[in-house]
Coordinates of C-alpha atoms and ligand atoms in Angstrom, one line a residue:
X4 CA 0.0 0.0 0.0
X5 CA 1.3 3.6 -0.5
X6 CA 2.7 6.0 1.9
X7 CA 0.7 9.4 2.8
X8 CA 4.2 10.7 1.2
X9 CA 4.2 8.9 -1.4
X10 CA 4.3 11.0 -5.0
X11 CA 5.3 8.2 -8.0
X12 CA 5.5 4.6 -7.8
X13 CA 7.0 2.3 -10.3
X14 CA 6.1 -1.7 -10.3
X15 CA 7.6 -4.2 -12.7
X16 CA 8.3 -2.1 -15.8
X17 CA 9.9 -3.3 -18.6
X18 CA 11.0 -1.5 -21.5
X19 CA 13.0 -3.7 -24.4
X20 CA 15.0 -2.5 -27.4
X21 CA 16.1 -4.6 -31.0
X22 CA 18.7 -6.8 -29.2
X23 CA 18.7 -5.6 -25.6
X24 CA 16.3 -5.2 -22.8
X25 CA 17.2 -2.0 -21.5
X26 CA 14.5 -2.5 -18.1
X27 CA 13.3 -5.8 -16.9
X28 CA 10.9 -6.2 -13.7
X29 CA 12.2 -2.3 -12.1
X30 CA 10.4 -1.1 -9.1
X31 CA 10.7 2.4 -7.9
X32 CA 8.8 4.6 -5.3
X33 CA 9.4 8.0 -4.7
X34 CA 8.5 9.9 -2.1
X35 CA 7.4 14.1 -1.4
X36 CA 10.3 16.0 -1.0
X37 CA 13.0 13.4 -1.1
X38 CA 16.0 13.5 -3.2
X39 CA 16.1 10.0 -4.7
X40 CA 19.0 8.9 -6.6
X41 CA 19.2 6.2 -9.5
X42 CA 22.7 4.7 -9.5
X43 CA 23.9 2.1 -12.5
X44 CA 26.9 1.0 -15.2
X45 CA 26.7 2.4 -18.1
X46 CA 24.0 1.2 -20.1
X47 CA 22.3 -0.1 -16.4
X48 CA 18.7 1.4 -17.9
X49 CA 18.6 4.8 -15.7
X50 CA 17.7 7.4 -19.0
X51 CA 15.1 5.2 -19.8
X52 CA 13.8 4.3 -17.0
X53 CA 13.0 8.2 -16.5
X54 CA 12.4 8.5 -20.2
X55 CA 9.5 6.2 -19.3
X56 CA 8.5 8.7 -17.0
X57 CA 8.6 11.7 -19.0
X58 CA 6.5 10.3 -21.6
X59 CA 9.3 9.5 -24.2
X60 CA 9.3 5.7 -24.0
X61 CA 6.0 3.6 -23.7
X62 CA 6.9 0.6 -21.1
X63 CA 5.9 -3.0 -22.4
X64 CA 4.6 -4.2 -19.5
X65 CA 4.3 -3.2 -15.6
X66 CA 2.6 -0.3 -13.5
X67 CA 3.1 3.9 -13.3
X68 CA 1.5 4.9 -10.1
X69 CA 1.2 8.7 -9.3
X70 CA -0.6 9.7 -6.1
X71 CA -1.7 5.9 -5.5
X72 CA -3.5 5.7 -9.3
X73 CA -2.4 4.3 -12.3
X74 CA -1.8 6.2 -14.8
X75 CA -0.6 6.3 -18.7
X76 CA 1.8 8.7 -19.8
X77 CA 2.0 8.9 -23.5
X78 CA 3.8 12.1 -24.6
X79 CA 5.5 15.2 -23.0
X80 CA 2.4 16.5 -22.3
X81 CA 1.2 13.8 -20.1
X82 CA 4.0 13.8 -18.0
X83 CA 3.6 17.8 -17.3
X84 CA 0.0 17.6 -16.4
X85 CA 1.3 15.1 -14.0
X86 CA 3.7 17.9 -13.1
X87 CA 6.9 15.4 -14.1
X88 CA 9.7 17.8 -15.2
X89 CA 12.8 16.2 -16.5
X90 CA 16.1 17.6 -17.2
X91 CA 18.0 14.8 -19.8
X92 CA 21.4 14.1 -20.0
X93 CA 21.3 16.4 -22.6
X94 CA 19.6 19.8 -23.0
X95 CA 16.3 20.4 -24.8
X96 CA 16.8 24.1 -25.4
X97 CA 16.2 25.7 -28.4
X98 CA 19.3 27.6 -29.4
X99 CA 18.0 30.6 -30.9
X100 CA 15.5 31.9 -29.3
X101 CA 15.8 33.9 -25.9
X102 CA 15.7 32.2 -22.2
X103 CA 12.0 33.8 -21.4
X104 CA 10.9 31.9 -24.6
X105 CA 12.3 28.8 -24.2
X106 CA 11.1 28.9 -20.4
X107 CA 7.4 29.0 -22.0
X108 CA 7.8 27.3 -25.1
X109 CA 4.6 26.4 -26.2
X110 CA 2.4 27.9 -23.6
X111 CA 3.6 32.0 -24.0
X112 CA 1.3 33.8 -21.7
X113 CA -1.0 36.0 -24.8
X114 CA -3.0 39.1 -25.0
X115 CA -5.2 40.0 -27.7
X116 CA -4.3 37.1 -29.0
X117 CA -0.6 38.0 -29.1
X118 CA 2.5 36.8 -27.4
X119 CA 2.7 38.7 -24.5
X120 CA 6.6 39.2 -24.0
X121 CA 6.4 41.7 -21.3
X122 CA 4.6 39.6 -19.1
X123 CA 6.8 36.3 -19.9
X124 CA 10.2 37.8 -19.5
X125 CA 8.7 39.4 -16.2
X126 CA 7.6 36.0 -15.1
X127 CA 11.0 34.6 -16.3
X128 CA 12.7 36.8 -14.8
X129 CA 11.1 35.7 -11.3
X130 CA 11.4 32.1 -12.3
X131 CA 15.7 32.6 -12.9
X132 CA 15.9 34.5 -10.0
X133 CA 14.2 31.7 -7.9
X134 CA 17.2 29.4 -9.2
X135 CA 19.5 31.9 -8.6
X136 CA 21.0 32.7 -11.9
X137 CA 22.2 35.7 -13.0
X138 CA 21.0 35.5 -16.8
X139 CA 18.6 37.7 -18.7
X140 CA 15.5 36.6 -19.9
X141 CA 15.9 38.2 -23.2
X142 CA 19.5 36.4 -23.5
X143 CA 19.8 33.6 -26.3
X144 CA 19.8 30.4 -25.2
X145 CA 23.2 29.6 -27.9
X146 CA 25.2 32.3 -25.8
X147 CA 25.1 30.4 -22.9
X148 CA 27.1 28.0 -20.8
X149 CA 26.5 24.8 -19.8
X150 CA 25.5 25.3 -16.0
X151 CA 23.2 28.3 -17.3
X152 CA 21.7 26.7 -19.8
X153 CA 21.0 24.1 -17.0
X154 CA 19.5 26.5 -14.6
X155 CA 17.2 27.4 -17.6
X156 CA 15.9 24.3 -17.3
X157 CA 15.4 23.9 -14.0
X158 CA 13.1 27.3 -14.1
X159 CA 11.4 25.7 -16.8
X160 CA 10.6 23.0 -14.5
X161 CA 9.3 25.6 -11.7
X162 CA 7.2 27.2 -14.6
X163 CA 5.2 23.6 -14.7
X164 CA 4.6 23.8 -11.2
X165 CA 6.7 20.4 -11.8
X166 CA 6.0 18.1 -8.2
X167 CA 8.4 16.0 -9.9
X168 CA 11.9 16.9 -10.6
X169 CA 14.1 14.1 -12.6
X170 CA 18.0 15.3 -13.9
X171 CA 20.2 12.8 -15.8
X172 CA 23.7 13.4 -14.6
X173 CA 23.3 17.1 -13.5
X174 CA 26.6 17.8 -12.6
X175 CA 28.5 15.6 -15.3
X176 CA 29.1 19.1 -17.0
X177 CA 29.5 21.5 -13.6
X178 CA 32.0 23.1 -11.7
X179 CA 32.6 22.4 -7.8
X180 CA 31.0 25.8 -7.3
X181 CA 28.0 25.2 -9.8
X182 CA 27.2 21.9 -8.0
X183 CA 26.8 23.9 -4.7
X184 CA 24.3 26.1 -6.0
X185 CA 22.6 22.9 -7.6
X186 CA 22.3 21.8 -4.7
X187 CA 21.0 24.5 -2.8
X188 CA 18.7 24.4 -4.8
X189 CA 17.6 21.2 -5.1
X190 CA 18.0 21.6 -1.2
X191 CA 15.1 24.3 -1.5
X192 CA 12.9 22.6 -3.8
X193 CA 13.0 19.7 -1.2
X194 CA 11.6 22.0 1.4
X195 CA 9.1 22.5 -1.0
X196 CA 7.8 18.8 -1.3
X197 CA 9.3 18.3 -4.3
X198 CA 10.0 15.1 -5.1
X199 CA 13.5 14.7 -6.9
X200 CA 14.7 11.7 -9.1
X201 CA 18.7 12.2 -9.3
X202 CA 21.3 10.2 -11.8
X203 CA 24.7 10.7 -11.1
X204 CA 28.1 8.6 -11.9
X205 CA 29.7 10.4 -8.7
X206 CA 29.2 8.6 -5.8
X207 CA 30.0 11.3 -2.9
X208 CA 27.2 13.2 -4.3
X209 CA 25.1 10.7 -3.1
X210 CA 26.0 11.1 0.5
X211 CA 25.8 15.1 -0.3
X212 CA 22.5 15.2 -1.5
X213 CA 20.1 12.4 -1.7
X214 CA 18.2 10.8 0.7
X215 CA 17.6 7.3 -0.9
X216 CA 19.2 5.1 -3.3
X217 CA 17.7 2.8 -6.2
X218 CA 20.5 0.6 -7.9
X219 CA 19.8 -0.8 -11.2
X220 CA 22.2 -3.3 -12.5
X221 CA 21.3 -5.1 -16.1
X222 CA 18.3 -3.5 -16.1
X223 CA 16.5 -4.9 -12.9
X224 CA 16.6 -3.0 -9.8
X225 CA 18.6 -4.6 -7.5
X226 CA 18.6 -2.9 -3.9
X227 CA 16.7 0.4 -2.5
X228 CA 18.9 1.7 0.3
X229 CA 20.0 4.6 2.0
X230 CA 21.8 7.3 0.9
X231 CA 24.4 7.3 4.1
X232 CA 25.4 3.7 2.4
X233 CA 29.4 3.5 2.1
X234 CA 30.5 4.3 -1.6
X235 CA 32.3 0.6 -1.5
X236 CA 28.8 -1.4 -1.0
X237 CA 27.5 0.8 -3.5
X238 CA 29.9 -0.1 -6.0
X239 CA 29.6 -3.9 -5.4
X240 CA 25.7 -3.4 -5.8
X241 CA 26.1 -1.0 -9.1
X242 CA 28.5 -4.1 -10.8
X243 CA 28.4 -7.2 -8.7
X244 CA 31.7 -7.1 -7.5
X245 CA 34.1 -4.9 -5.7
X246 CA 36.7 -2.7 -7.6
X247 CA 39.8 -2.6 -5.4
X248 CA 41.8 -0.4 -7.1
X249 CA 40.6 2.8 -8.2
X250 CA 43.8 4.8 -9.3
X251 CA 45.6 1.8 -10.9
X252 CA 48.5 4.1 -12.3
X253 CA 51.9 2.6 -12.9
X254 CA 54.4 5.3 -13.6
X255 CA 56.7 3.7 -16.5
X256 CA 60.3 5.7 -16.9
X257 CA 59.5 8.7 -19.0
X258 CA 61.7 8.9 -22.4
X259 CA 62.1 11.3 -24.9
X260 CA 59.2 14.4 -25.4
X261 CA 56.9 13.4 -28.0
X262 CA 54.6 16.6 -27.5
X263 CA 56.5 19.9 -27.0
X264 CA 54.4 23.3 -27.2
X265 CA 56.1 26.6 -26.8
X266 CA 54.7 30.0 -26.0
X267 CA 51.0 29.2 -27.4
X268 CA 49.1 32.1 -27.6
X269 CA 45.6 32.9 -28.2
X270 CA 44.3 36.4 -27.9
X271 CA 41.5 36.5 -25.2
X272 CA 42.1 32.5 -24.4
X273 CA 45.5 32.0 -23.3
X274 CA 49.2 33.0 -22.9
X275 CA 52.3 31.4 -23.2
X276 CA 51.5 28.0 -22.8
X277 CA 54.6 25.7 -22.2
X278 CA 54.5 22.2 -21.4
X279 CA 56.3 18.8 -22.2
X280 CA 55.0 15.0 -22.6
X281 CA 57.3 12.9 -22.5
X282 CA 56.8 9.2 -24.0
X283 CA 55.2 6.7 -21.2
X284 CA 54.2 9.6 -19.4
X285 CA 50.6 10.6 -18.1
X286 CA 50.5 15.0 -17.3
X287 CA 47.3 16.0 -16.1
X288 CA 46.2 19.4 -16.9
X289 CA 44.2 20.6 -14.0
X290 CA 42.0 23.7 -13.7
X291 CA 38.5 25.2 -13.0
X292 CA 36.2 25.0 -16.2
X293 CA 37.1 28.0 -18.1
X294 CA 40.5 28.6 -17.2
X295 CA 41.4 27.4 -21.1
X296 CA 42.3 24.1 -21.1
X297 CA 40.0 22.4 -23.9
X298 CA 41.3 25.3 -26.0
X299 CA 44.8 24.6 -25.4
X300 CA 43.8 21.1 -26.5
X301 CA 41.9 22.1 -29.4
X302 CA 44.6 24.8 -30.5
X303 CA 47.9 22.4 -30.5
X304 CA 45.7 19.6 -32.1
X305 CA 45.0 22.2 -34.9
X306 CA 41.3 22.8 -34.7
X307 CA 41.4 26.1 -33.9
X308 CA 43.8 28.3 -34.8
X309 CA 46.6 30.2 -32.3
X310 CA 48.2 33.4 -32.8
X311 CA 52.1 32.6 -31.8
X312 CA 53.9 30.1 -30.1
X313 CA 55.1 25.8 -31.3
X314 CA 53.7 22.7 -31.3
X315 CA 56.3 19.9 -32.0
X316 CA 54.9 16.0 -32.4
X317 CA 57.9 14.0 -32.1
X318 CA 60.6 16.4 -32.6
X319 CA 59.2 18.2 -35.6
X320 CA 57.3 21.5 -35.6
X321 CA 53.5 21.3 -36.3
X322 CA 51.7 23.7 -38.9
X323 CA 48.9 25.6 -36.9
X324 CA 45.1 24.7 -37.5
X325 CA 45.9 21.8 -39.5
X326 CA 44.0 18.6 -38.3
X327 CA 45.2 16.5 -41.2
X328 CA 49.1 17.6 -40.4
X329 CA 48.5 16.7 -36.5
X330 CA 46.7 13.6 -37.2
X331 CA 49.7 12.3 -39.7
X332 CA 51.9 13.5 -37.2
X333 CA 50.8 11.4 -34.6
X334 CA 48.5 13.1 -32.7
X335 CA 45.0 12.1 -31.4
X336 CA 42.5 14.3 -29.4
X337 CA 39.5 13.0 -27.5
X338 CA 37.2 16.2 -27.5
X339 CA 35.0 16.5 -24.1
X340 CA 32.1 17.6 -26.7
X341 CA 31.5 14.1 -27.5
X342 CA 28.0 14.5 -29.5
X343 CA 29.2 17.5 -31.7
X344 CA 32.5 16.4 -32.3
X345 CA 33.6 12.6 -31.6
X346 CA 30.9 10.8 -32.8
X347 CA 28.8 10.0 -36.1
X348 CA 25.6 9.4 -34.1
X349 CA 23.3 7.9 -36.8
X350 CA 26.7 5.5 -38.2
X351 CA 27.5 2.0 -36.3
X352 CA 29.6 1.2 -33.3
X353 CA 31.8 -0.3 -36.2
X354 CA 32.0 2.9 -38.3
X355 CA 32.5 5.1 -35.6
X356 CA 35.7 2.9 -34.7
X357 CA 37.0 2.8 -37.5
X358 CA 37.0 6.5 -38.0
X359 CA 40.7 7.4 -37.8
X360 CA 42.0 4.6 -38.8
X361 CA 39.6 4.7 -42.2
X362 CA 40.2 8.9 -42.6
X363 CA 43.4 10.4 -43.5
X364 CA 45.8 7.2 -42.6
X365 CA 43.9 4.5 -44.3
X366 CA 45.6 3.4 -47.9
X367 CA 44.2 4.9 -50.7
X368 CA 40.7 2.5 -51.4
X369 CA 41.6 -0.2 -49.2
X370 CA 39.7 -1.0 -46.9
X371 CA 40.4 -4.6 -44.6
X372 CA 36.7 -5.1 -43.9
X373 CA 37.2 -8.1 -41.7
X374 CA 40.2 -6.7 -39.8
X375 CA 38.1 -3.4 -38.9
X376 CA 35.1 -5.6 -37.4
X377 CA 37.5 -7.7 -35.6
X378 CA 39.2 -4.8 -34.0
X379 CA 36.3 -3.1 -33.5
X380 CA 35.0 -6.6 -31.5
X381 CA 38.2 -6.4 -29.4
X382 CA 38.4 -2.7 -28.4
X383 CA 34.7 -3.0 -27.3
X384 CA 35.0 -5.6 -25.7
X385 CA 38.1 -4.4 -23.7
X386 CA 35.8 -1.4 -22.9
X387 CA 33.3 -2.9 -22.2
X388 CA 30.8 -1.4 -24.2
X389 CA 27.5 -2.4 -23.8
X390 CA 25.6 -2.8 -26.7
X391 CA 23.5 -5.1 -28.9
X392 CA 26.3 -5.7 -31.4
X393 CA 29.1 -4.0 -33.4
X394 CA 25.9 -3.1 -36.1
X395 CA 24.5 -0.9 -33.7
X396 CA 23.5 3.0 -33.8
X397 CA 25.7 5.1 -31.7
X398 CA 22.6 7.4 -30.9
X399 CA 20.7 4.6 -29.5
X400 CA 23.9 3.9 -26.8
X401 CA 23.6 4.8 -23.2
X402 CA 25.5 8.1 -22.9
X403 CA 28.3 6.4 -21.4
X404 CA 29.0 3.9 -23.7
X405 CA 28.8 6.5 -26.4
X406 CA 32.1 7.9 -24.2
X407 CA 33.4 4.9 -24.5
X408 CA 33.3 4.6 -28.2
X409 CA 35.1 7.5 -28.6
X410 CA 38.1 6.9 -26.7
X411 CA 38.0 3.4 -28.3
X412 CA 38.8 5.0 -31.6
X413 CA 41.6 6.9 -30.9
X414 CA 42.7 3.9 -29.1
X415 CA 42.6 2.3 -32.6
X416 CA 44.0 4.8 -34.3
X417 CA 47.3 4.3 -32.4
X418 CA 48.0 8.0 -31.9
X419 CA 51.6 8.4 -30.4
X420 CA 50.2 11.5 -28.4
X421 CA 46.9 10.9 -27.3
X422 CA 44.9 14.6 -25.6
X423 CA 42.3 13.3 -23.5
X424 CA 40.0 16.0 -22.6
X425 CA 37.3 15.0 -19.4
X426 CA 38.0 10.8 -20.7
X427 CA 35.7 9.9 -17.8
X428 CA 32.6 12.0 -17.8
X429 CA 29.3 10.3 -17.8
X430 CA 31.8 7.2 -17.1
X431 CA 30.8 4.6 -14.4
X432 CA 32.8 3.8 -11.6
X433 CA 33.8 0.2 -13.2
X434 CA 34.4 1.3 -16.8
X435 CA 36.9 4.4 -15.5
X436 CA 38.9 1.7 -14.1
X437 CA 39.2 -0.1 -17.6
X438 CA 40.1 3.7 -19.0
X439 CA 42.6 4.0 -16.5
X440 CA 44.3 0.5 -17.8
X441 CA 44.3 1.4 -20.9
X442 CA 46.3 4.9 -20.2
X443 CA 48.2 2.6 -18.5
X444 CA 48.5 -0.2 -21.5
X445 CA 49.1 3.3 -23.9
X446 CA 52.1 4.5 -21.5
X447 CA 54.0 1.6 -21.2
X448 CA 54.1 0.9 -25.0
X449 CA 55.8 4.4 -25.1
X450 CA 52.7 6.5 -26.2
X451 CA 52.1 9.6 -24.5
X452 CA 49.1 11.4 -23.0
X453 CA 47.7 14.9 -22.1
X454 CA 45.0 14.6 -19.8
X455 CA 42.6 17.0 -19.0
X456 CA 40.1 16.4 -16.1
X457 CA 38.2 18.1 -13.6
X458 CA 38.0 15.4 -11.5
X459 CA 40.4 16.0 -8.6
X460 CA 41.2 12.6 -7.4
X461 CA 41.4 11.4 -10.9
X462 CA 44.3 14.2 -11.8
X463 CA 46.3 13.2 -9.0
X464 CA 45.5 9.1 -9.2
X465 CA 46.5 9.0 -12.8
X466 CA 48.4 11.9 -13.8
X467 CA 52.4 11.8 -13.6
X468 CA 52.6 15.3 -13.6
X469 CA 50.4 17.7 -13.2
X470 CA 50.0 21.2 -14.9
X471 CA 47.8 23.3 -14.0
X472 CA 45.7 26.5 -15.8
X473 CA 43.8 29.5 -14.4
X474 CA 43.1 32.2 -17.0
X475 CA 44.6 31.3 -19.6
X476 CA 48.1 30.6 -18.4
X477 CA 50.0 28.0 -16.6
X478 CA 50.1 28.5 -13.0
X479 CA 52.1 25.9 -11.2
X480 CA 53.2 22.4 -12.2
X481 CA 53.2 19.6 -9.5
X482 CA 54.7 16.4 -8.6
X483 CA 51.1 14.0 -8.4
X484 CA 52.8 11.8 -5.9
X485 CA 53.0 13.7 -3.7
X486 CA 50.2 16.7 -4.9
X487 CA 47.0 16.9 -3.0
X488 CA 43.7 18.5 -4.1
X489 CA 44.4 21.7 -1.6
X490 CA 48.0 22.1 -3.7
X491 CA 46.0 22.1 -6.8
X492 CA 43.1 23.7 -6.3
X493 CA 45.3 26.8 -5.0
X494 CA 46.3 27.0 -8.1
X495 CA 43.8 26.9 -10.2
X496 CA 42.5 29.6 -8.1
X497 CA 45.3 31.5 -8.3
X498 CA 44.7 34.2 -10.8
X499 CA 40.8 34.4 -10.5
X500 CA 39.9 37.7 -9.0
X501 CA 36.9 36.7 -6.2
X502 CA 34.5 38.6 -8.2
X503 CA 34.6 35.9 -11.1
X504 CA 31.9 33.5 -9.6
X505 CA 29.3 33.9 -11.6
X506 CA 27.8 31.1 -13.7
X507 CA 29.9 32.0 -16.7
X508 CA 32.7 29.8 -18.0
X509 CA 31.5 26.6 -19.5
X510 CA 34.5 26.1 -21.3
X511 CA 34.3 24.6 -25.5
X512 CA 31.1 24.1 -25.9
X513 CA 30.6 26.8 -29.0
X514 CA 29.9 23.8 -31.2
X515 CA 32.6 24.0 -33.8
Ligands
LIG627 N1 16.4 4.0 -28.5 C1 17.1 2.9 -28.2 N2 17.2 1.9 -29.1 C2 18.0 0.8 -28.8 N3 18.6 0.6 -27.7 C3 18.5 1.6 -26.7 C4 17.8 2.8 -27.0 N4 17.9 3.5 -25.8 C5 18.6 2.8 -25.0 N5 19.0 1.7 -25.5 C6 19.8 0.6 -24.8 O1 19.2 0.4 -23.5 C7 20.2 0.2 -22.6 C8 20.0 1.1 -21.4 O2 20.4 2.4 -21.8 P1 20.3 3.7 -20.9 O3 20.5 4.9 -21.8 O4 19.0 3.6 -20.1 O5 21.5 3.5 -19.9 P2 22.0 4.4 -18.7 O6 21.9 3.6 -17.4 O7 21.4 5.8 -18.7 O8 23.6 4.6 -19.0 P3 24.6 5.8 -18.9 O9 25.1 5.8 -17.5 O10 25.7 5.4 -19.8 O11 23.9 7.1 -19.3 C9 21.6 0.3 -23.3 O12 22.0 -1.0 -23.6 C10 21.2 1.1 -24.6 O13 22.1 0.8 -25.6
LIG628 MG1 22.0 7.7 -19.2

């Protein structure tokens, strides 16, 4: 029987694609003003079990229970006169229209028949500053960064009155600061009675924020605990087993410098960037999101231009903005934009592969069919992709697996110098360890690799060195043996005036 609290209840769903059942017998409850997180592998069924919710998948079988009675939720529209409000893994903004308009897409307050704008940026304007972002309602959505465009949302969501609130890996894309005020919010829709359904890859979040946990493994939901459950028990529920070594870094002698960059400068994005990667050598390039690392990365890599300064592969200087040179040369990047830039969504698992290796180094109309699948099995399989087969659309992979493909194709395309740029976003806890071996596996067969990550303990479990980048420039270099997160984040701090908090600053996400 249901709880006086209780707000949604889930019993036995099942949802199955071509080739996989992505949910299988799930039951979930949640109750008013709890923060419940969902907590799975990649591919474990969380984005569809809330895409059931918010009327984009029909179940095949089982029961949606909403205040104690059944009901069918068949489209978008359903699920908001239900008052569910979901925020997916990614955005459903449009890009050029303002933030007022996209907060009341659809449903513009009129007058004489017209679109009333006064009124609906006034009534934006109260929604943003309930969120607490500092954005104008007349703004266009494309200007914005990632944790703005995500506060967007979440006013949308107030403007439905939503009673639900469900986010697919909310923080994947934020800041330690933008968390906080995620948080606090969340915190104050709580109070509230809102009822909020949580995904997240990161498991001290869970502690931080929710109140429950639901654990789906394979598609089944395997435990409902608390939130204040250690992170190791979590893990052994999310994959059946325990992972004993998160960091698994071994630090091979470092040989000669197979990426050299000298005094790159880009007006307004950075100065004077030097740094060194030696062969078999991991450097982590640390910083707070905006202080100009993806453009580094995207500058010596040659996809966007630079205005002075080197990049030498191997000894030998690299022309500037010239993919196909940096490519030939040696060089692989693996962009953190992994829907606009790493991936052919509607190609196969296979094609996407076999990208590299297929483009500018393949021989000229040869192409060794059966080789390709076979390594595509293998590098798959090391990854553990989950998937129905090689054949399979990359749109239709969890988000995670999609991550997963990317890297895999660089991996194939044997790149002596491999940029990295956030490799383990939207990664889960078991399938970052497999990453980490094969940075590992890349290192000891003399390859080299520039890693960029936000993710503290990851910089200083897997990085060698570590640079690290406010504003542009290099601010400090450190030892990762013997760095801790304090010695980093000091520097990453260390030219940011206190005023620069604001929301600003999702770095690389112009969509080149
Ligand atoms: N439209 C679809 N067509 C075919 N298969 C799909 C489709 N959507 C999801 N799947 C499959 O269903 C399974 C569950 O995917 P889902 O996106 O729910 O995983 P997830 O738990 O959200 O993973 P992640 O942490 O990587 O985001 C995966 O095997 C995925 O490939
Ligand atoms: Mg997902």
């Amino acid at each position: 029987m249901s709880s006086p609290d209780e707000l949604l209840r889930i019993e036995g769903l099942r949802k199955a694609f071509p080739g996989v059942v992505a949910l299988d017998d799930v039951d979930f409850d949640l109750r008013r003003g709890e923060v419940h997180a969902l907590l799975g592998e990649n591919g474990a069924g969380k984005s569809t079990l809330i895409k059931v919710l918010s009327g984009a998948h029909r179940p095949d079988r089982g029961h949606v229970l909403v205040d104690g009675a059944e009901v069918v939720i068949k489209d978008a529209q359903d699920a908001a006169r239900l008052g569910i409000a979901t925020i997916y893994q990614e955005f459903n903004l449009v890009p050029d229209v303002t933030v007022a308009e996209n907060i009341f897409l659809g449903r513009q307050p009129r007058r004489f028949g017209l679109v009333d704008y006064r009124r609906m940026e006034a009534e934006a304007a109260a929604l943003l500053e309930r969120v607490g972002v500092n954005v104008s309602p007349r703004a266009k959505v494309r200007g914005l960064g990632i944790a703005q465009l995500q506060m967007v949302e979440i006013a949308k969501a107030l403007s439905l009155d939503a009673r639900v609130l469900i986010m697919d890996e909310p923080t994947a894309v934020l800041t330690s600061g933008e968390i906080e005020r995620l948080f606090a919010i969340a915190g104050r829709l709580r109070e509230e009675g809102v009822g909020i359904v949580f995904i997240t890859h990161h498991l001290e979040e869970i502690a931080a924020l929710a109140d429950r946990v639901t654990v789906l493994r394979d598609g089944r939901s395997v435990a409902h605990v608390g939130a204040d459950t250690p992170q190791d028990e979590l893990v052994r529920l999310m994959v059946g087993r325990s992972i004993d070594e998160q960091y698994p870094r071994e630090r091979p002698e470092a040989g000669e410098p197979l990426l050299r960059v000298r005094g790159l400068t880009r007006s307004g994005q950075f100065q004077d960037i030097d740094l060194e990667v030696r062969a078999g050598e991991v450097v982590g390039l640390a910083g707070l999101v905006g202080a100009g690392r993806t453009e580094v990365a995207r500058a010596v890599f040659g996809a966007d231009p630079y205005d002075s300064g080197e990049v030498q592969v191997l000894g030998r200087p690299l022309p500037g903005g010239d993919v196909r040179a940096a490519l030939n040369a040696g060089l692989g990047l693996v962009p953190e934009d992994r829907k606009g830039q790493g991936l052919v969504l509607d190609a196969s698992v296979e094609e996407n592969l076999g990208l590299v290796t297929l483009g500018p180094t393949s021989r000229a109309g040869f192409v060794d069919r059966s080789g390709q699948r076979a390594s595509a099995r293998r590098i798959a399989a090391e990854l553990g992709v989950r998937m129905s087969g090689i054949d399979q659309h990359v749109r239709t992979l969890s988000g995670g697996n999609q991550q997963k493909v990317v890297i895999g194709k660089w991996l194939l395309a044997d790149s002596r110098v491999l940029i990295l740029d956030e490799p383990t976003r939207g990664v889960d806890a078991g399938a970052k360890v497999e990453i980490y071996r094969l940075v590992n596996e890349l290192t000891a067969s003399g390859h080299a690799v520039l890693m960029i990550s936000s993710d503290l303990p990851e910089v200083l479990g897997m990085s060698d060195r570590i640079l690290v980048m406010a504003q542009g420039r290099i601010t400090g270099e450190l030892d990762a043996e013997d760095a801790t997160q304090d010695a980093v984040m000091s520097l990453a701090l260390a030219a940011t005036p206190a005023s620069n908090t604001g929301t600003n600053g999702a770095e690389g996400h112009d969509g080149h």
